[in-house]
Coordinates of N, CA and C in Angstrom, one line a residue:
M1 N 3.7 8.1 62.1 CA 3.9 9.3 61.3 C 4.8 10.3 62.1
N2 N 5.9 10.8 61.6 CA 6.7 11.7 62.3 C 6.1 13.1 62.1
I3 N 6.0 13.8 63.2 CA 5.5 15.2 63.2 C 6.7 16.1 63.4
L4 N 7.0 16.8 62.3 CA 8.3 17.6 62.3 C 8.0 19.0 62.7
V5 N 8.0 19.3 64.0 CA 7.9 20.6 64.6 C 9.1 20.9 65.4
G6 N 9.4 22.2 65.6 CA 10.5 22.6 66.4 C 10.0 23.5 67.5
R7 N 10.9 23.8 68.5 CA 10.6 24.7 69.5 C 11.7 25.8 69.5
F8 N 11.3 27.0 69.8 CA 12.3 28.1 69.8 C 11.8 29.1 70.8
L9 N 12.8 29.7 71.6 CA 12.4 30.7 72.5 C 12.7 32.1 71.9
L10 N 11.6 32.8 71.6 CA 11.7 34.1 71.0 C 11.7 35.1 72.1
K11 N 12.8 35.6 72.5 CA 13.0 36.3 73.8 C 12.4 35.4 74.9
D12 N 11.3 35.7 75.6 CA 10.8 34.8 76.6 C 9.5 34.1 76.1
I13 N 9.3 34.1 74.8 CA 8.1 33.5 74.2 C 8.4 32.1 73.7
P14 N 7.8 31.1 74.3 CA 8.0 29.7 73.7 C 7.2 29.5 72.4
M15 N 7.9 29.3 71.3 CA 7.3 29.2 70.0 C 7.4 27.7 69.6
V16 N 6.3 27.3 68.9 CA 6.3 26.0 68.1 C 6.3 26.4 66.6
Y17 N 7.1 25.8 65.8 CA 7.2 26.1 64.4 C 7.3 24.9 63.5
G18 N 7.0 25.1 62.2 CA 7.1 24.0 61.3 C 6.1 24.2 60.2
R19 N 5.8 23.1 59.5 CA 4.7 23.1 58.5 C 3.3 23.2 59.3
Q20 N 2.4 23.9 58.6 CA 1.1 24.1 59.3 C 0.5 22.8 59.7
D21 N 0.5 21.8 58.8 CA -0.2 20.5 59.1 C 0.5 19.9 60.3
D22 N 1.9 20.0 60.4 CA 2.6 19.4 61.5 C 2.3 20.1 62.8
I23 N 2.2 21.4 62.8 CA 1.9 22.1 64.0 C 0.5 21.7 64.5
Y24 N -0.4 21.6 63.6 CA -1.8 21.2 64.0 C -1.8 19.8 64.6
S25 N -1.0 18.9 63.9 CA -0.9 17.5 64.4 C -0.3 17.5 65.8
F26 N 0.7 18.3 66.0 CA 1.3 18.4 67.3 C 0.3 18.9 68.4
I27 N -0.5 19.9 68.1 CA -1.5 20.4 69.0 C -2.5 19.3 69.3
K28 N -2.9 18.5 68.3 CA -3.8 17.4 68.5 C -3.3 16.4 69.5
G29 N -2.0 16.1 69.4 CA -1.4 15.2 70.3 C -1.2 15.7 71.7
E30 N -1.2 17.0 71.9 CA -1.0 17.6 73.2 C -2.2 17.7 74.0
I31 N -3.4 17.7 73.3 CA -4.7 17.9 74.0 C -4.9 16.8 75.0
G32 N -5.1 17.1 76.2 CA -5.4 16.0 77.2 C -4.2 15.6 78.0
K33 N -3.0 15.9 77.6 CA -1.8 15.6 78.3 C -1.7 16.5 79.6
E34 N -1.9 17.8 79.3 CA -1.9 18.8 80.4 C -2.7 20.0 79.9
K35 N -3.0 20.9 80.8 CA -3.8 22.0 80.4 C -3.0 22.9 79.4
L36 N -3.6 23.2 78.3 CA -2.9 23.9 77.2 C -3.4 25.3 77.1
W37 N -2.5 26.2 76.8 CA -2.8 27.6 76.5 C -2.0 28.0 75.3
I38 N -2.7 28.2 74.1 CA -2.1 28.4 72.9 C -2.3 29.9 72.5
V39 N -1.2 30.5 72.1 CA -1.3 31.9 71.6 C -0.9 31.9 70.1
T40 N -1.8 32.6 69.3 CA -1.5 32.7 67.8 C -0.8 34.1 67.7
L41 N 0.5 34.1 67.6 CA 1.2 35.3 67.7 C 1.4 36.1 66.4
N42 N 1.0 37.4 66.4 CA 1.3 38.2 65.2 C 2.1 39.4 65.6
A43 N 2.4 40.3 64.6 CA 3.3 41.4 64.9 C 2.8 42.3 65.9
L44 N 1.5 42.7 65.9 CA 1.0 43.6 66.9 C 1.1 43.0 68.3
M45 N 0.8 41.7 68.4 CA 0.9 41.1 69.7 C 2.4 41.1 70.2
Y46 N 3.3 40.9 69.3 CA 4.7 40.9 69.7 C 5.1 42.3 70.2
M47 N 4.6 43.3 69.5 CA 4.9 44.7 69.9 C 4.3 45.0 71.3
E48 N 3.2 44.5 71.5 CA 2.6 44.7 72.9 C 3.4 43.9 73.9
Y49 N 3.8 42.7 73.5 CA 4.7 41.9 74.5 C 5.9 42.7 74.9
L50 N 6.5 43.4 73.9 CA 7.8 44.2 74.2 C 7.6 45.3 75.2
K51 N 6.4 45.7 75.5 CA 6.1 46.8 76.4 C 6.4 46.4 77.9
G52 N 6.5 45.1 78.2 CA 6.9 44.7 79.5 C 5.8 44.9 80.5
N53 N 4.5 44.5 80.2 CA 3.4 44.7 81.1 C 2.8 43.3 81.4
E54 N 1.5 43.4 81.9 CA 0.8 42.1 82.2 C 0.7 41.2 81.0
Y55 N 0.5 41.9 79.8 CA 0.3 41.1 78.6 C 1.6 40.4 78.3
S56 N 2.8 41.0 78.5 CA 4.1 40.4 78.3 C 4.2 39.1 79.2
E57 N 3.7 39.2 80.4 CA 3.8 38.0 81.3 C 2.9 36.9 80.7
A58 N 1.7 37.3 80.2 CA 0.8 36.4 79.7 C 1.4 35.6 78.5
I59 N 1.9 36.3 77.6 CA 2.5 35.6 76.4 C 3.6 34.7 76.8
S60 N 4.4 35.1 77.7 CA 5.6 34.3 78.1 C 5.2 33.0 78.9
K61 N 4.0 33.1 79.6 CA 3.5 32.0 80.4 C 2.6 31.0 79.7
A62 N 2.2 31.4 78.5 CA 1.3 30.4 77.7 C 2.1 29.1 77.5
S63 N 1.4 28.1 77.2 CA 2.1 26.8 76.9 C 3.0 27.0 75.7
F64 N 2.5 27.6 74.7 CA 3.4 27.9 73.5 C 2.6 28.9 72.6
S65 N 3.4 29.6 71.7 CA 2.8 30.4 70.7 C 3.1 29.7 69.4
I66 N 2.2 30.0 68.4 CA 2.4 29.5 67.0 C 2.4 30.8 66.1
P67 N 3.1 30.8 65.0 CA 3.2 32.0 64.2 C 1.9 32.3 63.4
D68 N 1.2 33.3 63.8 CA 0.0 33.7 63.1 C 0.3 34.5 61.9
G69 N 1.0 35.7 62.1 CA 1.2 36.6 61.0 C 2.4 36.5 60.3
V70 N 2.4 37.1 59.0 CA 3.6 37.0 58.2 C 4.8 37.7 58.8
G71 N 4.5 38.7 59.7 CA 5.6 39.4 60.3 C 6.4 38.5 61.3
I72 N 5.7 37.6 62.0 CA 6.4 36.7 62.9 C 7.1 35.6 62.1
V73 N 6.6 35.2 60.9 CA 7.3 34.3 60.1 C 8.6 34.9 59.6
K74 N 8.6 36.1 59.2 CA 9.8 36.8 58.8 C 10.8 37.0 59.9
L75 N 10.3 37.3 61.1 CA 11.1 37.5 62.3 C 11.9 36.2 62.6
L76 N 11.1 35.1 62.6 CA 11.7 33.8 62.8 C 12.7 33.4 61.8
K77 N 12.4 33.7 60.5 CA 13.3 33.4 59.4 C 14.6 34.1 59.6
K78 N 14.6 35.4 60.1 CA 15.8 36.1 60.3 C 16.7 35.5 61.4
K79 N 16.0 34.7 62.2 CA 16.8 34.0 63.3 C 17.1 32.6 62.9
G80 N 16.9 32.3 61.6 CA 17.3 30.9 61.1 C 16.2 29.9 61.2
I81 N 15.0 30.3 61.5 CA 13.8 29.4 61.7 C 12.9 29.5 60.5
E82 N 12.7 28.3 59.9 CA 11.7 28.3 58.8 C 10.4 27.7 59.3
T83 N 9.3 28.4 59.0 CA 8.0 28.0 59.4 C 6.9 28.5 58.5
E84 N 5.7 27.8 58.5 CA 4.6 28.3 57.9 C 3.7 29.0 58.8
R85 N 2.8 29.8 58.3 CA 1.8 30.5 59.1 C 0.7 29.6 59.6
C86 N 0.2 29.9 60.8 CA -1.0 29.3 61.3 C -2.0 30.4 61.7
P87 N -2.7 31.0 60.8 CA -3.6 32.1 61.1 C -4.6 31.6 62.2
G88 N -4.9 32.6 63.1 CA -5.8 32.2 64.3 C -7.1 31.6 63.9
I89 N -7.8 32.2 62.9 CA -9.1 31.7 62.5 C -9.0 30.3 61.9
D90 N -7.9 30.0 61.2 CA -7.7 28.7 60.6 C -7.4 27.7 61.7
T91 N -6.6 28.1 62.7 CA -6.4 27.2 63.8 C -7.6 26.9 64.6
M92 N -8.5 27.9 64.8 CA -9.8 27.7 65.4 C -10.6 26.7 64.6
K93 N -10.6 26.9 63.3 CA -11.4 26.0 62.4 C -10.9 24.5 62.5
Y94 N -9.6 24.4 62.6 CA -9.0 23.1 62.8 C -9.5 22.4 64.1
L95 N -9.4 23.2 65.1 CA -9.8 22.7 66.4 C -11.3 22.4 66.5
L96 N -12.1 23.1 65.7 CA -13.6 22.8 65.6 C -13.8 21.5 64.9
E97 N -13.0 21.3 63.8 CA -13.1 20.0 63.1 C -12.7 18.9 64.0
L98 N -11.6 19.1 64.8 CA -11.2 18.1 65.7 C -12.2 17.8 66.8
S99 N -12.9 18.9 67.2 CA -14.0 18.7 68.2 C -15.1 17.8 67.7
H100 N -15.4 18.0 66.4 CA -16.4 17.1 65.8 C -16.0 15.7 65.8
M101 N -14.8 15.4 65.5 CA -14.3 14.0 65.5 C -14.1 13.4 66.9
N102 N -13.8 14.3 67.9 CA -13.5 13.8 69.2 C -14.6 14.1 70.3
N103 N -15.7 14.7 69.8 CA -16.8 15.1 70.8 C -16.3 16.1 71.9
Y104 N -15.4 17.0 71.5 CA -15.0 18.0 72.5 C -16.1 19.0 72.7
R105 N -16.3 19.4 73.9 CA -17.3 20.4 74.3 C -16.6 21.8 74.2
I106 N -17.4 22.8 73.7 CA -16.8 24.1 73.4 C -17.5 25.2 74.1
F107 N -16.8 26.2 74.5 CA -17.3 27.4 75.2 C -16.7 28.6 74.4
L108 N -17.6 29.6 74.1 CA -17.1 30.8 73.5 C -17.3 32.0 74.4
L109 N -16.2 32.7 74.6 CA -16.2 33.9 75.5 C -15.7 35.1 74.8
G110 N -16.6 36.1 74.7 CA -16.1 37.4 74.1 C -17.1 38.0 73.2
S111 N -16.8 39.2 72.7 CA -17.7 39.9 71.7 C -19.0 40.4 72.4
E112 N -19.9 40.9 71.6 CA -21.2 41.4 72.1 C -22.1 40.1 72.2
E113 N -23.1 40.2 73.1 CA -24.0 39.1 73.3 C -24.6 38.6 72.0
S114 N -25.1 39.5 71.2 CA -25.8 39.0 70.0 C -24.8 38.3 69.0
I115 N -23.6 38.8 68.9 CA -22.6 38.3 68.0 C -22.1 36.9 68.5
V116 N -21.8 36.8 69.8 CA -21.3 35.5 70.2 C -22.4 34.4 70.2
K117 N -23.6 34.8 70.4 CA -24.8 33.9 70.3 C -24.9 33.4 68.9
Q118 N -24.9 34.4 67.9 CA -25.0 34.0 66.5 C -23.8 33.1 66.1
A119 N -22.6 33.4 66.6 CA -21.5 32.6 66.2 C -21.6 31.2 66.7
A120 N -22.1 31.1 68.0 CA -22.3 29.7 68.6 C -23.3 28.9 67.7
E121 N -24.4 29.6 67.3 CA -25.4 28.9 66.5 C -24.9 28.4 65.2
R122 N -24.1 29.3 64.5 CA -23.6 29.0 63.2 C -22.5 28.0 63.3
I123 N -21.7 28.0 64.3 CA -20.6 27.1 64.5 C -21.2 25.7 64.7
E124 N -22.2 25.6 65.5 CA -22.8 24.3 65.8 C -23.3 23.7 64.5
K125 N -24.0 24.4 63.7 CA -24.5 23.9 62.4 C -23.4 23.6 61.4
M126 N -22.4 24.5 61.3 CA -21.3 24.3 60.3 C -20.4 23.1 60.6
F127 N -20.1 23.0 61.9 CA -19.1 22.0 62.2 C -19.6 20.8 63.0
K128 N -21.0 20.8 63.2 CA -21.6 19.7 63.9 C -20.9 19.4 65.3
V129 N -20.8 20.5 66.1 CA -20.1 20.4 67.4 C -21.0 20.8 68.5
N130 N -20.6 20.5 69.7 CA -21.4 20.8 70.9 C -20.9 22.0 71.6
I131 N -21.6 23.1 71.4 CA -21.3 24.4 72.1 C -22.1 24.3 73.4
V132 N -21.3 24.2 74.5 CA -22.0 24.0 75.8 C -22.2 25.3 76.5
G133 N -21.8 26.4 75.9 CA -22.0 27.7 76.6 C -21.3 28.8 75.8
Y134 N -21.8 30.0 76.1 CA -21.1 31.2 75.6 C -21.4 32.4 76.5
H135 N -20.6 33.4 76.5 CA -20.8 34.6 77.3 C -20.1 35.8 76.6
H136 N -20.8 36.9 76.7 CA -20.2 38.1 76.1 C -18.9 38.5 76.8
G137 N -18.2 39.4 76.1 CA -16.9 39.8 76.7 C -16.9 41.2 77.4
Y138 N -18.1 41.7 77.7 CA -18.1 43.0 78.4 C -18.4 42.9 79.8
F139 N -17.4 42.5 80.6 CA -17.5 42.4 82.0 C -16.2 42.9 82.6
D140 N -16.2 43.3 83.9 CA -15.0 43.8 84.5 C -14.4 42.7 85.4
T141 N -13.2 43.0 85.8 CA -12.5 42.0 86.6 C -13.2 41.5 87.9
N142 N -14.1 42.4 88.4 CA -14.8 42.1 89.6 C -15.8 40.9 89.3
N143 N -16.2 40.7 88.1 CA -17.2 39.7 87.7 C -16.5 38.5 87.1
E144 N -15.2 38.4 87.1 CA -14.5 37.3 86.4 C -14.8 36.0 87.1
G145 N -14.9 36.0 88.4 CA -15.2 34.8 89.1 C -16.5 34.1 88.7
E146 N -17.5 34.9 88.5 CA -18.8 34.4 88.0 C -18.7 33.8 86.6
V147 N -17.9 34.5 85.7 CA -17.7 34.0 84.4 C -17.0 32.7 84.4
V148 N -15.9 32.6 85.2 CA -15.1 31.4 85.3 C -16.0 30.2 85.8
R149 N -16.8 30.5 86.7 CA -17.7 29.4 87.3 C -18.6 28.9 86.2
K150 N -19.1 29.8 85.4 CA -20.0 29.4 84.3 C -19.3 28.6 83.3
I151 N -18.1 28.9 83.0 CA -17.3 28.1 82.0 C -17.0 26.7 82.6
N152 N -16.6 26.7 83.9 CA -16.3 25.4 84.5 C -17.5 24.5 84.7
D153 N -18.7 25.2 85.0 CA -19.9 24.4 85.1 C -20.3 23.8 83.8
S154 N -19.9 24.3 82.7 CA -20.3 23.8 81.4 C -19.5 22.5 81.1
K155 N -18.4 22.3 81.8 CA -17.6 21.1 81.6 C -16.9 21.2 80.2
T156 N -16.6 22.4 79.7 CA -16.1 22.5 78.4 C -14.7 21.9 78.3
D157 N -14.3 21.4 77.1 CA -13.0 21.0 76.8 C -12.1 22.1 76.2
L158 N -12.7 22.8 75.3 CA -12.0 23.9 74.6 C -12.7 25.2 74.9
L159 N -11.9 26.2 75.3 CA -12.3 27.6 75.5 C -11.7 28.5 74.5
F160 N -12.5 29.2 73.7 CA -12.1 30.2 72.8 C -12.5 31.6 73.4
V161 N -11.4 32.4 73.5 CA -11.7 33.7 74.1 C -11.5 34.8 73.0
G162 N -12.6 35.5 72.6 CA -12.5 36.5 71.6 C -12.7 37.9 72.1
M163 N -11.8 38.4 72.9 CA -11.9 39.7 73.5 C -10.8 40.7 73.0
G164 N -10.1 40.2 72.0 CA -9.0 41.1 71.4 C -7.8 41.2 72.4
I165 N -6.7 41.8 71.8 CA -5.6 42.0 72.7 C -5.6 43.4 73.3
P166 N -5.1 43.5 74.5 CA -4.5 42.5 75.4 C -5.5 41.8 76.3
K167 N -6.8 42.1 76.2 CA -7.8 41.6 77.2 C -7.8 40.1 77.2
Q168 N -7.8 39.4 76.0 CA -8.1 38.0 76.1 C -7.0 37.2 76.7
E169 N -5.7 37.5 76.4 CA -4.6 36.9 77.1 C -4.5 37.2 78.6
S170 N -4.8 38.5 78.9 CA -4.7 38.9 80.3 C -5.8 38.1 81.1
F171 N -7.0 37.9 80.5 CA -8.0 37.1 81.2 C -7.6 35.7 81.5
I172 N -7.0 35.1 80.5 CA -6.5 33.7 80.6 C -5.4 33.7 81.7
L173 N -4.5 34.6 81.6 CA -3.4 34.6 82.6 C -3.9 34.7 84.0
R174 N -4.9 35.6 84.3 CA -5.4 35.7 85.7 C -6.2 34.5 86.1
N175 N -6.7 33.8 85.2 CA -7.6 32.7 85.6 C -7.2 31.3 85.2
F176 N -5.9 31.2 84.7 CA -5.5 29.9 84.1 C -5.5 28.8 85.1
E177 N -5.1 29.0 86.3 CA -5.1 28.0 87.3 C -6.5 27.5 87.7
T178 N -7.5 28.4 87.6 CA -8.9 28.1 88.0 C -9.7 27.4 86.9
L179 N -9.4 27.9 85.7 CA -10.1 27.4 84.5 C -9.8 25.9 84.3
E180 N -10.8 25.1 84.0 CA -10.7 23.6 83.9 C -10.7 23.1 82.5
A181 N -10.8 24.0 81.5 CA -10.8 23.5 80.1 C -9.4 22.8 79.8
K182 N -9.5 21.9 78.8 CA -8.3 21.2 78.4 C -7.4 22.2 77.6
L183 N -8.0 23.1 76.8 CA -7.3 24.0 75.9 C -8.0 25.3 75.9
M184 N -7.1 26.4 76.0 CA -7.6 27.8 75.9 C -6.8 28.5 74.8
M185 N -7.5 29.3 74.1 CA -6.9 30.1 73.0 C -7.6 31.4 72.8
G186 N -6.9 32.5 72.6 CA -7.4 33.7 72.2 C -7.7 33.8 70.7
V187 N -8.8 34.3 70.3 CA -9.2 34.2 68.9 C -9.5 35.6 68.3
G188 N -9.3 36.6 69.0 CA -9.5 38.0 68.5 C -10.9 38.2 68.0
G189 N -11.1 38.7 66.7 CA -12.4 38.9 66.2 C -13.0 37.8 65.4
S190 N -12.6 36.6 65.7 CA -13.1 35.4 64.9 C -14.6 35.2 65.1
F191 N -15.1 35.5 66.2 CA -16.6 35.3 66.4 C -17.4 36.1 65.4
G192 N -16.9 37.3 65.1 CA -17.6 38.2 64.2 C -17.6 37.5 62.8
V193 N -16.5 36.9 62.4 CA -16.5 36.2 61.1 C -17.4 35.0 61.1
F194 N -17.4 34.2 62.1 CA -18.3 33.0 62.2 C -19.7 33.5 62.3
A195 N -20.0 34.6 62.9 CA -21.4 35.1 63.0 C -21.9 35.7 61.7
G196 N -20.9 36.0 60.8 CA -21.3 36.6 59.5 C -21.4 38.1 59.5
V197 N -21.0 38.7 60.6 CA -21.1 40.2 60.7 C -19.9 40.9 60.2
T198 N -18.7 40.2 60.1 CA -17.5 40.8 59.5 C -17.0 39.7 58.5
K199 N -16.3 40.3 57.5 CA -15.8 39.4 56.4 C -14.3 39.1 56.7
R200 N -13.9 37.9 56.4 CA -12.5 37.6 56.3 C -11.9 38.1 55.1
A201 N -10.6 38.4 55.1 CA -10.0 38.9 53.9 C -10.1 38.0 52.7
P202 N -10.2 38.5 51.5 CA -10.2 37.7 50.3 C -8.9 36.8 50.3
L203 N -9.0 35.7 49.5 CA -7.9 34.8 49.4 C -6.6 35.4 49.0
F204 N -6.6 36.4 48.1 CA -5.4 37.0 47.7 C -4.7 37.6 48.9
F205 N -5.4 38.4 49.8 CA -4.8 39.0 51.0 C -4.3 37.9 51.9
Q206 N -5.0 36.8 52.0 CA -4.6 35.7 52.9 C -3.2 35.1 52.4
K207 N -3.1 34.9 51.1 CA -2.0 34.2 50.6 C -0.7 35.0 50.7
V208 N -0.8 36.4 50.6 CA 0.3 37.2 50.6 C 0.6 37.8 52.0
G209 N -0.2 37.3 53.0 CA 0.0 37.7 54.4 C -0.4 39.1 54.7
L210 N -1.4 39.6 54.0 CA -1.9 41.0 54.2 C -3.3 41.1 54.8
E211 N -3.7 40.1 55.5 CA -5.0 40.1 56.1 C -5.2 41.3 57.0
W212 N -4.1 41.7 57.7 CA -4.1 42.8 58.6 C -4.5 44.1 57.8
L213 N -4.0 44.2 56.6 CA -4.2 45.4 55.8 C -5.7 45.5 55.4
Y214 N -6.3 44.3 55.0 CA -7.7 44.3 54.7 C -8.5 44.6 55.9
R215 N -8.2 44.1 57.1 CA -9.0 44.5 58.3 C -8.9 46.0 58.5
M216 N -7.8 46.6 58.3 CA -7.7 48.0 58.6 C -8.5 48.8 57.6
L217 N -8.6 48.3 56.3 CA -9.4 49.0 55.3 C -10.9 48.9 55.6
E218 N -11.3 47.7 56.1 CA -12.6 47.4 56.5 C -13.1 48.1 57.8
E219 N -12.1 48.2 58.7 CA -12.4 48.7 60.1 C -11.4 49.8 60.4
P220 N -11.8 51.1 60.0 CA -10.8 52.2 60.1 C -10.3 52.4 61.5
H221 N -11.0 52.0 62.5 CA -10.5 52.2 63.9 C -9.2 51.5 64.1
R222 N -8.9 50.5 63.3 CA -7.7 49.7 63.5 C -6.4 50.5 63.0
I223 N -6.7 51.6 62.2 CA -5.6 52.4 61.6 C -4.6 52.9 62.7
K224 N -5.1 53.1 63.9 CA -4.3 53.6 65.0 C -3.2 52.6 65.4
K225 N -3.3 51.4 64.9 CA -2.2 50.4 65.1 C -1.1 50.4 64.1
I226 N -1.3 51.2 63.1 CA -0.2 51.3 62.0 C 1.1 51.7 62.6
P227 N 1.3 52.7 63.5 CA 2.6 53.0 64.0 C 3.3 51.8 64.6
D228 N 2.6 50.9 65.3 CA 3.2 49.7 65.9 C 3.7 48.8 64.8
L229 N 2.9 48.6 63.8 CA 3.3 47.8 62.7 C 4.5 48.3 62.0
F230 N 4.5 49.6 61.8 CA 5.7 50.3 61.1 C 6.9 50.1 62.0
K231 N 6.8 50.3 63.3 CA 7.9 50.1 64.2 C 8.4 48.7 64.1
F232 N 7.5 47.7 64.1 CA 7.9 46.3 64.0 C 8.8 46.0 62.8
Y233 N 8.3 46.5 61.6 CA 9.1 46.2 60.4 C 10.4 47.0 60.3
V234 N 10.4 48.2 60.8 CA 11.6 49.0 60.9 C 12.7 48.2 61.7
N235 N 12.2 47.7 62.8 CA 13.2 47.0 63.7 C 13.6 45.7 63.0
L236 N 12.6 45.0 62.3 CA 12.9 43.8 61.7 C 14.0 43.9 60.7
Y237 N 14.0 44.9 59.9 CA 14.9 45.1 58.8 C 16.2 45.8 59.2
R238 N 16.1 46.5 60.3 CA 17.3 47.3 60.8 C 18.2 46.4 61.5
T239 N 17.7 45.5 62.4 CA 18.6 44.7 63.2 C 19.1 43.5 62.4
K240 N 20.3 43.0 62.9 CA 20.9 41.9 62.2 C 20.3 40.6 62.6
N241 N 19.8 40.5 63.8 CA 19.3 39.2 64.3 C 18.3 39.4 65.4

């Protein structure tokens, strides 16, 4: 079977694009070849990348990014690249299904202790997978070594980091060489969804690419991110390429 995916350098961000099924098949084929770090890129992450900080370095050094948000799909289309979205939580679900078929071991890092614990329990039941460990996301850099040791001692294959941006990618950047998982991916607030404490956007919002709007309506603290989104779309439609 031919897997039709392409690669594109978005500034310094290595992107993989194509049909969602093909992107997922590509990821499946890459697991185990070398240590993988996948970023599910959306507009807010791209705006953070443009600031030229540690997060920028993290995004550019990941194995590759895939287009999470509709904004990134539109940005790539403006550059002549056609692609489907691969929302972060859908990508995580695909990898959990893959873990069931391939007996991959899973570690969850991030969120509050009660939430990540509940997410681990529900994921195990829902996907029939082996969660070999979890840890909350409220630790400082002085304790990272201990957290990394716990992850490595679990012998996990897949590491999902749900600490939000920019923390989750910065954590992976600082510890990429030491972490022994086959695949690492930041998953934002996905643990809350799996734990059942937050709701995913209704199907209508998902289909039209407005999950971000639903999250802002449900979680008013996210409203502070609107200026960055506004700036992203202003730049998108103002520039020629």
